[in-house]
Coordinates of C-alpha atoms in Angstrom, one line a residue:
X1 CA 125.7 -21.8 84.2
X2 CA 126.2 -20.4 87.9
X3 CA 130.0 -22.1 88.1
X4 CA 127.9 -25.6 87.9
X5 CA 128.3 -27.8 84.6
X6 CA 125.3 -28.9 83.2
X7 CA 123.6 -28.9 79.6
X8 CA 120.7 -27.3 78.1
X9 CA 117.1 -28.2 79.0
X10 CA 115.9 -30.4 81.5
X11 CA 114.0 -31.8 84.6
X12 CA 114.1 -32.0 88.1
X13 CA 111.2 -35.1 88.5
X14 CA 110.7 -36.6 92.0
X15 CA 113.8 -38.7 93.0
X16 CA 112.5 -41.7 95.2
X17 CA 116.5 -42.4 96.2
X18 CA 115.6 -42.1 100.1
X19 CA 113.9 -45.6 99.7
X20 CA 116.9 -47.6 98.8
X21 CA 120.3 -45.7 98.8
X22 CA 120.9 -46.0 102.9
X23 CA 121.0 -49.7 103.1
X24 CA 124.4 -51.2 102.0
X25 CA 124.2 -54.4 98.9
X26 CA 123.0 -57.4 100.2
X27 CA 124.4 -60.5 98.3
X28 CA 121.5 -62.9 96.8
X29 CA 121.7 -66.0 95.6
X30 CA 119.4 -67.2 93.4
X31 CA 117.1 -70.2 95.1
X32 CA 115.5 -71.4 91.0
X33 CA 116.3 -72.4 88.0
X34 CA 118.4 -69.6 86.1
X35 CA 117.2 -67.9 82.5
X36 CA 120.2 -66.9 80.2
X37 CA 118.3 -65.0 77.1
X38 CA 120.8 -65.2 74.1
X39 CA 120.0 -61.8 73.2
X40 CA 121.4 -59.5 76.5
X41 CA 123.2 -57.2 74.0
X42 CA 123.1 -55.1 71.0
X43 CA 123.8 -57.2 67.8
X44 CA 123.7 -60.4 67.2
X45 CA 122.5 -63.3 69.8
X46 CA 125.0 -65.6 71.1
X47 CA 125.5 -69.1 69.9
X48 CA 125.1 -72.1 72.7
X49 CA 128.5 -74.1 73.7
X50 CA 126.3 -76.6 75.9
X51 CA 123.7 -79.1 75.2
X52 CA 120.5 -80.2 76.8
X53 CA 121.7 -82.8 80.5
X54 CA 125.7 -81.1 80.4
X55 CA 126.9 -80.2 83.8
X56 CA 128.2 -76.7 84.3
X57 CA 130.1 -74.6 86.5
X58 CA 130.0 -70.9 87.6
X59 CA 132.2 -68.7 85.0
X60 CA 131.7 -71.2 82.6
X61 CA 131.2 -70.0 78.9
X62 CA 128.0 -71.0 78.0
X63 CA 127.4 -69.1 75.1
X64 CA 130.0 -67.4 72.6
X65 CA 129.4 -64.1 70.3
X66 CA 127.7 -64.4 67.3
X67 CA 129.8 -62.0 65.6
X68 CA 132.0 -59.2 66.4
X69 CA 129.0 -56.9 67.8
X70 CA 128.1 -59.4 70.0
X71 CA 128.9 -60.9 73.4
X72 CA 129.8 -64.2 75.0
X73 CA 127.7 -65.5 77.9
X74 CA 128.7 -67.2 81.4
X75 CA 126.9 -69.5 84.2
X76 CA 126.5 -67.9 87.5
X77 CA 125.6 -71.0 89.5
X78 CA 127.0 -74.5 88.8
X79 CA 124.3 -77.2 87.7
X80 CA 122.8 -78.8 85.0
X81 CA 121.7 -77.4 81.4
X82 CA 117.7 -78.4 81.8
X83 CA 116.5 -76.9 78.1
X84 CA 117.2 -74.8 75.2
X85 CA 114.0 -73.1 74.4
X86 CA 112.3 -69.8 73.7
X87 CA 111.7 -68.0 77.2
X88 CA 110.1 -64.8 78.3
X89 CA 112.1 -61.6 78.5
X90 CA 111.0 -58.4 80.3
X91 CA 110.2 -56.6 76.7
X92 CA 107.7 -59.4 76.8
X93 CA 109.1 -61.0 73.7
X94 CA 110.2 -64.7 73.7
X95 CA 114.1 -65.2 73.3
X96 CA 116.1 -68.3 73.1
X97 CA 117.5 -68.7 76.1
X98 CA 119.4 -71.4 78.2
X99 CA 117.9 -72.9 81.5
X100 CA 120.5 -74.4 84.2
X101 CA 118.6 -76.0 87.1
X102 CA 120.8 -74.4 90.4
X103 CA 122.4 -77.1 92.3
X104 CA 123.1 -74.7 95.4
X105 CA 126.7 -75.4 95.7
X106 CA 127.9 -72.7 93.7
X107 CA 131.2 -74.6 92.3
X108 CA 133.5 -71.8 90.3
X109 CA 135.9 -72.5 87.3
X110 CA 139.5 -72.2 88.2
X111 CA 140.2 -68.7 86.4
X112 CA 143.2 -68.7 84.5
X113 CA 146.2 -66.3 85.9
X114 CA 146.3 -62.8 84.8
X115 CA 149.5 -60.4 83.5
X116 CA 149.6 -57.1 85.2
X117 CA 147.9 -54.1 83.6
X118 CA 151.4 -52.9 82.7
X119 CA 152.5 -55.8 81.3
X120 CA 149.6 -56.1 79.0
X121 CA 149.4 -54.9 75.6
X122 CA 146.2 -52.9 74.0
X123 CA 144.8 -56.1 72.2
X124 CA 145.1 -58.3 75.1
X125 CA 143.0 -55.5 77.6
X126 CA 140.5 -55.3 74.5
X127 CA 140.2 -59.5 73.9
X128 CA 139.4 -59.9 78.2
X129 CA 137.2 -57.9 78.1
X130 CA 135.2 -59.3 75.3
X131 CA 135.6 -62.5 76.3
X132 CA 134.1 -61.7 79.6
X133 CA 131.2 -60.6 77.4
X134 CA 130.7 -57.4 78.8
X135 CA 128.3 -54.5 77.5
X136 CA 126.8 -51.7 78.3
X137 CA 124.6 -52.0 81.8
X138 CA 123.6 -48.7 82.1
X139 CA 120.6 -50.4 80.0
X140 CA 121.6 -49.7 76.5
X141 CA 123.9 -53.5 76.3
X142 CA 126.2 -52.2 73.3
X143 CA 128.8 -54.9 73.6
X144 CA 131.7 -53.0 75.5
X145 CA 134.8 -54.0 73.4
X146 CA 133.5 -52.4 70.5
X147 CA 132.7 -49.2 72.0
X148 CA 136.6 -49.3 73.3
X149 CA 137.9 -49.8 69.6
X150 CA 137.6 -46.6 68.1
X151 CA 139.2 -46.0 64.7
X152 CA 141.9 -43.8 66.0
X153 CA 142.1 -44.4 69.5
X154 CA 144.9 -41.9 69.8
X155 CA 142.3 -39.1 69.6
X156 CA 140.6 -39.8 72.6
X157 CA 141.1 -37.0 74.8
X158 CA 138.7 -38.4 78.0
X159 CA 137.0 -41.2 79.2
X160 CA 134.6 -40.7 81.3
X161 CA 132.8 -42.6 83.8
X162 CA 129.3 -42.0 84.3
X163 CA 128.7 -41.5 87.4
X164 CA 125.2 -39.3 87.6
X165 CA 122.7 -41.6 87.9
X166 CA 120.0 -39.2 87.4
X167 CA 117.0 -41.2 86.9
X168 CA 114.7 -41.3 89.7
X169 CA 114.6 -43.7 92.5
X170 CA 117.9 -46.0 91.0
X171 CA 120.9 -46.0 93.8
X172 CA 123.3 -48.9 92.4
X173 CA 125.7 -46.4 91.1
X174 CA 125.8 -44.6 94.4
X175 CA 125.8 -47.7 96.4
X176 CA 128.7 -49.0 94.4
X177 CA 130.4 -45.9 94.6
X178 CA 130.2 -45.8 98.2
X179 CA 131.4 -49.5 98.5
X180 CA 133.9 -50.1 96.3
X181 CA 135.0 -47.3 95.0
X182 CA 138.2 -48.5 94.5
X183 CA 137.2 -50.9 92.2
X184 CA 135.6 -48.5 89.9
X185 CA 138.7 -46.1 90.0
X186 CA 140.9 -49.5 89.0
X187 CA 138.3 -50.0 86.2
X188 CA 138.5 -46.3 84.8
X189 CA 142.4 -46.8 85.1
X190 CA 142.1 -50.2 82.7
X191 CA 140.3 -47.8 80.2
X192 CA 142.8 -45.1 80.0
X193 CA 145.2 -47.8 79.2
X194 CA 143.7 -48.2 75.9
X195 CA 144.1 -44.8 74.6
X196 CA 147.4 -43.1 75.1
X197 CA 146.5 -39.6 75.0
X198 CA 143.4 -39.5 77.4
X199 CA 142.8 -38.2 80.7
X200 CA 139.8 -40.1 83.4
X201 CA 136.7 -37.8 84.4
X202 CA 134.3 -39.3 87.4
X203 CA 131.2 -37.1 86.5
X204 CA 129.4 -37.2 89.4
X205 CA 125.9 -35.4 90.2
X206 CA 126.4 -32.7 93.2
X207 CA 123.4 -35.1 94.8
X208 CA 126.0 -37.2 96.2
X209 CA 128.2 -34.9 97.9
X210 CA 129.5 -37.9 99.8
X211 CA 130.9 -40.1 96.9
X212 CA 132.5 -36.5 95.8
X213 CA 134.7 -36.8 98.8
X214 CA 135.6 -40.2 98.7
X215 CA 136.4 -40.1 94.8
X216 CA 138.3 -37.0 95.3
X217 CA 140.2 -38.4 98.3
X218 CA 141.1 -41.5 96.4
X219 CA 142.4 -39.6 93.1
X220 CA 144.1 -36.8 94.5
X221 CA 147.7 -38.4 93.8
X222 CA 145.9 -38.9 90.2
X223 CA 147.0 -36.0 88.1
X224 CA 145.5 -37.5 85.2
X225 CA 141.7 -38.4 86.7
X226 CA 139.5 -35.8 87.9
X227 CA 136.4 -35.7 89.9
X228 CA 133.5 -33.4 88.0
X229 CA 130.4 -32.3 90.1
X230 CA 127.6 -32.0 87.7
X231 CA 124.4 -30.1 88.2
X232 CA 122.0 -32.2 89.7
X233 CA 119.5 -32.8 86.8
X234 CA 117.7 -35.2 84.6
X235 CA 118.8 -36.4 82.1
X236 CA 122.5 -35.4 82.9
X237 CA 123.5 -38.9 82.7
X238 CA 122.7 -39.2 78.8
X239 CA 125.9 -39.3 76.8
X240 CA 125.4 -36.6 74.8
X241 CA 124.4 -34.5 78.0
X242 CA 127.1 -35.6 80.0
X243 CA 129.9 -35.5 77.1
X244 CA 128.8 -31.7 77.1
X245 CA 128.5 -31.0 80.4
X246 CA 132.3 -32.5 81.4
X247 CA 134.2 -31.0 78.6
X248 CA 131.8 -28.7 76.9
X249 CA 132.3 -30.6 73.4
X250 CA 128.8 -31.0 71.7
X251 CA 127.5 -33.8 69.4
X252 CA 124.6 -34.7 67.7
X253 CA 122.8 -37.6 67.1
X254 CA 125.0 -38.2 63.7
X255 CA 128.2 -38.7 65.3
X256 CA 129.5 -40.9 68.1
X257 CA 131.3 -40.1 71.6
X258 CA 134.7 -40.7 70.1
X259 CA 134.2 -38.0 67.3
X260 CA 134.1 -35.8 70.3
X261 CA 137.1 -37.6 72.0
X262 CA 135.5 -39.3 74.6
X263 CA 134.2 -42.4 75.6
X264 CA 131.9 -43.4 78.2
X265 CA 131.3 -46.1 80.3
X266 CA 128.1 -46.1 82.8
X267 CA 129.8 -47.4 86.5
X268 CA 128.5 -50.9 86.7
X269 CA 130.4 -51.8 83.4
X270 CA 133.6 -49.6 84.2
X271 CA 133.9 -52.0 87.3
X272 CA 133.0 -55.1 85.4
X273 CA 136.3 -53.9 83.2
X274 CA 138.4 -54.2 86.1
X275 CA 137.2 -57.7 87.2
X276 CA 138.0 -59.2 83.7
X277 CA 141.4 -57.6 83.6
X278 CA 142.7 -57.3 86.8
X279 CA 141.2 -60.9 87.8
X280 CA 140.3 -62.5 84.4
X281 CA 136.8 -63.2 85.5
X282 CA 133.5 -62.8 83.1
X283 CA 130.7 -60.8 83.8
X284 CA 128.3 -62.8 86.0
X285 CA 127.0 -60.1 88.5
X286 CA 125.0 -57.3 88.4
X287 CA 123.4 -54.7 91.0
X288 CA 119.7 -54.1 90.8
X289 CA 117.8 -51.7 92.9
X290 CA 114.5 -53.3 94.3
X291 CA 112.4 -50.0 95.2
X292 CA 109.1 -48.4 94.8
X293 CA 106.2 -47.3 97.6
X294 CA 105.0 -51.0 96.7
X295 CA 108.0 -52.6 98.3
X296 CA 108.5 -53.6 102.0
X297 CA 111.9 -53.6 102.1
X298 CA 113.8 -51.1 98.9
X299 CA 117.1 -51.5 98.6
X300 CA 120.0 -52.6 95.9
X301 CA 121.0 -56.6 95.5
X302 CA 124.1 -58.3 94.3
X303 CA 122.5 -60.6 91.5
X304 CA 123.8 -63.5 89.7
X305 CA 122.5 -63.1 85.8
X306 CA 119.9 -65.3 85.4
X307 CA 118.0 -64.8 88.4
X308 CA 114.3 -64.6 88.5
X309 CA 112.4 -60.9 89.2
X310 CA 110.0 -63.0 91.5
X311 CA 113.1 -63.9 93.5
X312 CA 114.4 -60.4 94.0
X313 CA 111.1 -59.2 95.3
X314 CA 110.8 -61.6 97.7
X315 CA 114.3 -60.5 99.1
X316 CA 113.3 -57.2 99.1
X317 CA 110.4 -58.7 101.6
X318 CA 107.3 -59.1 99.0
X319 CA 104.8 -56.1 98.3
X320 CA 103.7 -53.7 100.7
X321 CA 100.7 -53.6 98.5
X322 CA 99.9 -54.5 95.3
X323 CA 101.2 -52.9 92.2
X324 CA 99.5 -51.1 89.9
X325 CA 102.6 -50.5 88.0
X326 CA 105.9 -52.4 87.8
X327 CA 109.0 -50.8 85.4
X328 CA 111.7 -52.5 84.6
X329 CA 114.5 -49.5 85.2
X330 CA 113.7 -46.0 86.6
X331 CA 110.2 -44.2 85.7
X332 CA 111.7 -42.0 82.8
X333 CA 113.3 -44.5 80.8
X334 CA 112.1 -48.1 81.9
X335 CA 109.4 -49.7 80.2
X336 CA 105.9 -50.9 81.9
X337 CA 106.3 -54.6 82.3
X338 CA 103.0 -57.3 82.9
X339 CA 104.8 -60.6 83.7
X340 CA 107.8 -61.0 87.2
X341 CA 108.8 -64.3 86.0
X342 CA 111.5 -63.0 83.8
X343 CA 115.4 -63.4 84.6
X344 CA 117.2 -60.7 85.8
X345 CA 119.7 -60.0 82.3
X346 CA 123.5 -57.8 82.0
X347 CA 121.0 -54.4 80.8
X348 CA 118.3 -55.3 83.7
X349 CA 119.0 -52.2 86.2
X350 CA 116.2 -51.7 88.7
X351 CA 112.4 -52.9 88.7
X352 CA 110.1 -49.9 90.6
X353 CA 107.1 -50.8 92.0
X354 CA 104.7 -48.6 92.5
X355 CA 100.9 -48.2 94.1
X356 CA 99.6 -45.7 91.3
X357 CA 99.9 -45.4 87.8
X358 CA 99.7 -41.6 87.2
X359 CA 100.5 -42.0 83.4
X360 CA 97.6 -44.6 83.1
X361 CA 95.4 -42.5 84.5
X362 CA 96.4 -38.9 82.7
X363 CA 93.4 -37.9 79.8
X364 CA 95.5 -36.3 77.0
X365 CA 94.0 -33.0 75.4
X366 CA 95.5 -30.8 72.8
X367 CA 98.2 -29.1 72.6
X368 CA 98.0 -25.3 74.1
X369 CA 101.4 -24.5 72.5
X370 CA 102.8 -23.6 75.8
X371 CA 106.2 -24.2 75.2
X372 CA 107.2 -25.9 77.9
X373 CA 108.4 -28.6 75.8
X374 CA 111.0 -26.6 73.9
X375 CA 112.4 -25.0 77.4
X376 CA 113.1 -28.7 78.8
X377 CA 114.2 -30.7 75.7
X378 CA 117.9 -31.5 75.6
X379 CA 118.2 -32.3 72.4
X380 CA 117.0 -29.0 71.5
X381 CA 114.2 -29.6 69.2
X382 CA 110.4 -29.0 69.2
X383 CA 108.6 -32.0 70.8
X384 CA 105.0 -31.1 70.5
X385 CA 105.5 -30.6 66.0
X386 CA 107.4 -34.1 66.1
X387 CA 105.0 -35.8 68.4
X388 CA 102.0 -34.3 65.5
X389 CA 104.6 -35.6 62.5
X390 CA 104.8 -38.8 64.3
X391 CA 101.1 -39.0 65.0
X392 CA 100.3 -38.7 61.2
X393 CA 103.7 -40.2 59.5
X394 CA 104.8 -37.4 58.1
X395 CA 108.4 -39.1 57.7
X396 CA 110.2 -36.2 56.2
X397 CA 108.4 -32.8 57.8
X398 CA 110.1 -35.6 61.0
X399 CA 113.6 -35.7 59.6
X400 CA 113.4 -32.0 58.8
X401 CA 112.4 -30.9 62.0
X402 CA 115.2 -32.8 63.5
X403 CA 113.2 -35.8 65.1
X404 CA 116.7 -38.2 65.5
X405 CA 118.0 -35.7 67.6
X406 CA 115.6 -36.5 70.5
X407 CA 117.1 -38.6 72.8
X408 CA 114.2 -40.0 74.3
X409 CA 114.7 -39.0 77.9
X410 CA 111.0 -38.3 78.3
X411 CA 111.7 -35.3 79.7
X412 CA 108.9 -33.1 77.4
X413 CA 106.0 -36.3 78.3
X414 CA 106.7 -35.2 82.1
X415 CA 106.5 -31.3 81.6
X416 CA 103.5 -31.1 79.3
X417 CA 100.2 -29.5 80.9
X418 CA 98.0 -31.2 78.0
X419 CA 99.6 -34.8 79.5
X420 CA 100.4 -35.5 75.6
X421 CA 102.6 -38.8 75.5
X422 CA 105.0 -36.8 73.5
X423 CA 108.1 -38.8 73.5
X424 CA 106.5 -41.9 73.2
X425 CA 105.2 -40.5 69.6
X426 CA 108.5 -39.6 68.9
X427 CA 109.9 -42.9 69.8
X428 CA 107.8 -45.0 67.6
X429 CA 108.6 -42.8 64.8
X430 CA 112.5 -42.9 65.1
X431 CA 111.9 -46.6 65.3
X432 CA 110.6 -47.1 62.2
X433 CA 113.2 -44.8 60.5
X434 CA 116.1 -46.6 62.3
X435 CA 114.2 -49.7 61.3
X436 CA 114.3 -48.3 57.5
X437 CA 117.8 -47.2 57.1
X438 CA 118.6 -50.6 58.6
X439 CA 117.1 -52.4 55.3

């Protein structure tokens, strides 16, 4: 491993981070109407509070959880509740979603006082932070409270905050942890409150030698957090990758984080943690970089939820040139998207605009059986046999080839000389099985 913790497999793609992660976070407010999707987590939507013509403020619940995986949802400007009606989300499917028309004065609920951290017990930490209906914004949107309630939280050894940020061209993380890094070591410290036994690792890839420093500086009277510099490689940010490269424990796709010990929060969430607990306020922001050879002006925005993608690209001063592909997220796992007027959600990381579309243009041919795919796949399975399983349906030669374990990271699509859309196969395949066992 050359003294450098990392995993097995991977990629070293193009990073694109020069475009946006020099210019500091620039604040926007949003100048439309704002789009709250019901559906911005894992599990089930939430369930409207308001009605069509009610007045709201900002931080006002809006929504509650449908159920306990689920999540609550807040207003981020003040205004009035202008429909309740299916909308556009950028999947492309049609959601139920609330509209507030912006009145531009940006009038706050008064946020009920907080306890000290010390003073509070494990199910109060756990309740804020679900009722500030927080999930996962590293783009997955599992609802955040049930990821912190493992069966025996005693057992967890480490929490760890994910600070790698190994897809291409995204620089929130970095931004954030060069601005407020205090807030996200505050955050980690709320999370090590919940489990009694567990020590705080800032896994950091050795790309950003210069948040290193600063987290280091800020936790060296911290015996219980430590700063880990990970091998700069994609994808060392996926759980399974990063569990493994901070502590050496391994998992499959069978078992969870905490059978491992550990949990893991991405950095965006760990600091949205803090804010509910240390200042009882609900999750109403989010950081989004703007980037891509398409954009004027890349860089990453504060963003109230809600906000429309055509308002963000206008802030980041309107295309260069136009697209001829836009992602929502990074270029290994974001998703093509063919309509901007969509609202920015809690999962909606980055959207990359680009003037080519390589993948578009690639002519797949057959496999050479090369390899190449084996060498680079973290999950350690053979990508080209599942992709041909997948291709003809062969459900169980799948499962026996161990097709769940792929983690979808796209990493054997990027290497392959033949240009065969490999992990997409794979991924409509585990879909329908997940699908299945879901039944």
């Amino acid at each position: 491993m050359g003294g450098r913790l990392t995993f097995h497999g991977g990629i070293h793609p193009y990073e694109g981070k020069d475009l946006s992660k020099d210019k500091p976070i620039l604040d926007v407010n949003p100048k439309g109407d704002l789009v709250y999707p019901l559906s911005q987590h894992i599990g089930a939507p939430a369930v409207p509070v308001v009605a069509k013509g009610d007045k709201v403020l900002a931080g006002q619940k809006i929504a509650e959880a449908g159920g306990y995986v689920s999540a609550p949802i807040y207003a981020t400007v003040s205004g009035t509740v202008k429909a309740i009606e299916p909308r556009r989300v950028v999947v492309g499917d049609s959601v139920m979603s609330i509209v507030i028309e912006n009145d531009e004065r940006y009038e706050e609920v008064e946020y009920a006082p907080v306890k000290p951290l010390a003073e509070m017990t494990r199910e109060e930490i756990l309740e804020k932070i679900k009722e500030a209906g927080i999930v996962g914004m590293g783009g997955a949107g599992f609802p955040t409270h049930v990821k912190l309630s493992p069966k025996e939280p005693d057992k967890i050894d480490y929490v760890i905050a994910n600070c790698a940020e190994c897809e291409p061209y995204l620089t929130s993380d970095y931004r954030r942890m060069l601005e407020e890094p205090e807030k996200l070591i505050e955050g980690l410290k709320v999370s090590m409150a919940l489990f009694p036994n567990a020590k705080g690792i800032l896994a950091v890839e050795d790309n950003k030698p210069d948040c290193i420093q600063i987290l280091r500086e800020l936790t060296k009277d911290e015996p219980d957090i430590q700063v880990k510099p990970l091998k700069t490689k994609y994808p060392q940010g996926a759980e399974r990758q990063l569990i493994y490269a901070a502590t050496g424990r391994a998992i499959d796709s069978t078992k969870l984080p905490a059978d491992a010990g550990c949990v893991v929060n991405n950095v965006d969430t760990i600091v949205a943690i803090n804010r509910a607990v240390r200042e009882g306020k609900p999750l109403m922001y989010r950081i989004v970089t703007v980037t891509g050879d398409a954009i004027n002006n890349p860089r990453n925005f504060r963003v109230r939820i809600g906000t429309n993608y055509h308002e963000l690209i206008e802030e980041a001063g309107g295309f260069k040139e136009e697209p001829v592909k836009i992602i929502s997220g990074g270029p290994m796992m974001g998703f093509g998207i063919f309509d901007l007027d969509v609202p920015t959600t809690k999962t909606a990381s980055a959207l990359l605009c680009l003037t080519k579309d390589d993948v578009s243009a690639m002519e797949p041919g057959p496999c050479i059986n090369c390899g190449r795919c084996v060498e680079v796949c973290p999950g350690r399975v053979v990508p080209s046999r599942l992709a041909d399983f997948a291709e003809h349906y062969e459900e169980e030669k799948f499962l026996k080839w161990n097709g769940m374990e792929c983690c979808e990271c796209g990493c054997c699509s990027y290497i392959c000389p033949a240009k065969r859309p490999l992990t997409q196969s794979i991924k409509s395949m585990r879909k329908i099985i997940l699908g299945k066992k879901k039944k």
